[in-house]
Amino acid sequence: MAGKNDRISLTLRCTVCREENYLTSKNKKNNPNRLELNKFCSVCRKVTVHREKKK
């Protein structure tokens, strides 16, 4: 019997150009805060901070 799935899918958005670049998932129970990662933005052509998009 499988357990309850606490993972949700989300979109990461560049803070510089506001382009939505990445799709990922997170466990809402372990990480209740908004996700923030350094990722490469293809529009800016550099590594920038990407934050979880508001739904």
mmCIF file of C-alpha atoms in Angstrom:
data_model
loop_
_atom_site.group_PDB
_atom_site.id
_atom_site.type_symbol
_atom_site.label_atom_id
_atom_site.label_comp_id
_atom_site.label_asym_id
_atom_site.label_seq_id
_atom_site.Cartn_x
_atom_site.Cartn_y
_atom_site.Cartn_z
ATOM 1 C CA MET A 1 0.000 0.000 0.000
ATOM 2 C CA ALA A 2 1.441 3.327 -1.074
ATOM 3 C CA GLY A 3 1.691 6.284 1.289
ATOM 4 C CA LYS A 4 0.341 9.772 0.768
ATOM 5 C CA ASN A 5 2.268 11.714 -1.863
ATOM 6 C CA ASP A 6 3.381 15.081 -0.348
ATOM 7 C CA ARG A 7 5.302 16.234 -3.444
ATOM 8 C CA ILE A 8 3.965 19.105 -5.547
ATOM 9 C CA SER A 9 5.162 20.295 -8.960
ATOM 10 C CA LEU A 10 6.219 23.918 -9.348
ATOM 11 C CA THR A 11 7.789 26.390 -11.763
ATOM 12 C CA LEU A 12 11.027 28.302 -11.125
ATOM 13 C CA ARG A 13 11.133 31.887 -12.408
ATOM 14 C CA CYS A 14 14.224 34.056 -13.022
ATOM 15 C CA THR A 15 14.296 37.082 -10.690
ATOM 16 C CA VAL A 16 16.064 39.257 -13.284
ATOM 17 C CA CYS A 17 14.010 38.788 -16.473
ATOM 18 C CA ARG A 18 10.952 36.971 -14.983
ATOM 19 C CA GLU A 19 11.249 34.132 -17.518
ATOM 20 C CA GLU A 20 9.849 30.765 -16.374
ATOM 21 C CA ASN A 21 12.723 28.361 -17.081
ATOM 22 C CA TYR A 22 12.487 25.251 -14.919
ATOM 23 C CA LEU A 23 9.874 22.728 -13.789
ATOM 24 C CA THR A 24 10.635 20.803 -10.612
ATOM 25 C CA SER A 25 8.973 19.317 -7.558
ATOM 26 C CA LYS A 26 9.343 19.646 -3.817
ATOM 27 C CA ASN A 27 8.028 18.015 -0.680
ATOM 28 C CA LYS A 28 5.696 20.575 0.898
ATOM 29 C CA LYS A 29 5.991 18.904 4.317
ATOM 30 C CA ASN A 30 9.831 19.136 4.446
ATOM 31 C CA ASN A 31 10.133 22.509 2.633
ATOM 32 C CA PRO A 32 7.166 24.751 3.487
ATOM 33 C CA ASN A 33 8.963 27.955 2.395
ATOM 34 C CA ARG A 34 9.333 29.113 -1.197
ATOM 35 C CA LEU A 35 12.177 27.443 -3.069
ATOM 36 C CA GLU A 36 15.113 29.630 -4.190
ATOM 37 C CA LEU A 37 17.984 28.230 -6.315
ATOM 38 C CA ASN A 38 20.871 29.540 -8.414
ATOM 39 C CA LYS A 39 20.228 28.297 -11.962
ATOM 40 C CA PHE A 40 21.300 29.226 -15.506
ATOM 41 C CA CYS A 41 18.875 31.528 -17.334
ATOM 42 C CA SER A 42 18.960 31.107 -21.119
ATOM 43 C CA VAL A 43 17.470 34.581 -21.695
ATOM 44 C CA CYS A 44 19.959 36.420 -19.434
ATOM 45 C CA ARG A 45 22.755 34.018 -20.496
ATOM 46 C CA LYS A 46 24.116 33.830 -16.934
ATOM 47 C CA VAL A 47 23.500 32.175 -13.575
ATOM 48 C CA THR A 48 20.785 34.004 -11.646
ATOM 49 C CA VAL A 49 18.526 33.387 -8.666
ATOM 50 C CA HIS A 50 15.367 31.483 -9.575
ATOM 51 C CA ARG A 51 12.410 31.495 -7.179
ATOM 52 C CA GLU A 52 9.268 29.443 -6.927
ATOM 53 C CA LYS A 53 6.437 31.030 -8.893
ATOM 54 C CA LYS A 54 3.295 32.031 -7.005
ATOM 55 C CA LYS A 55 0.268 30.041 -8.074
#
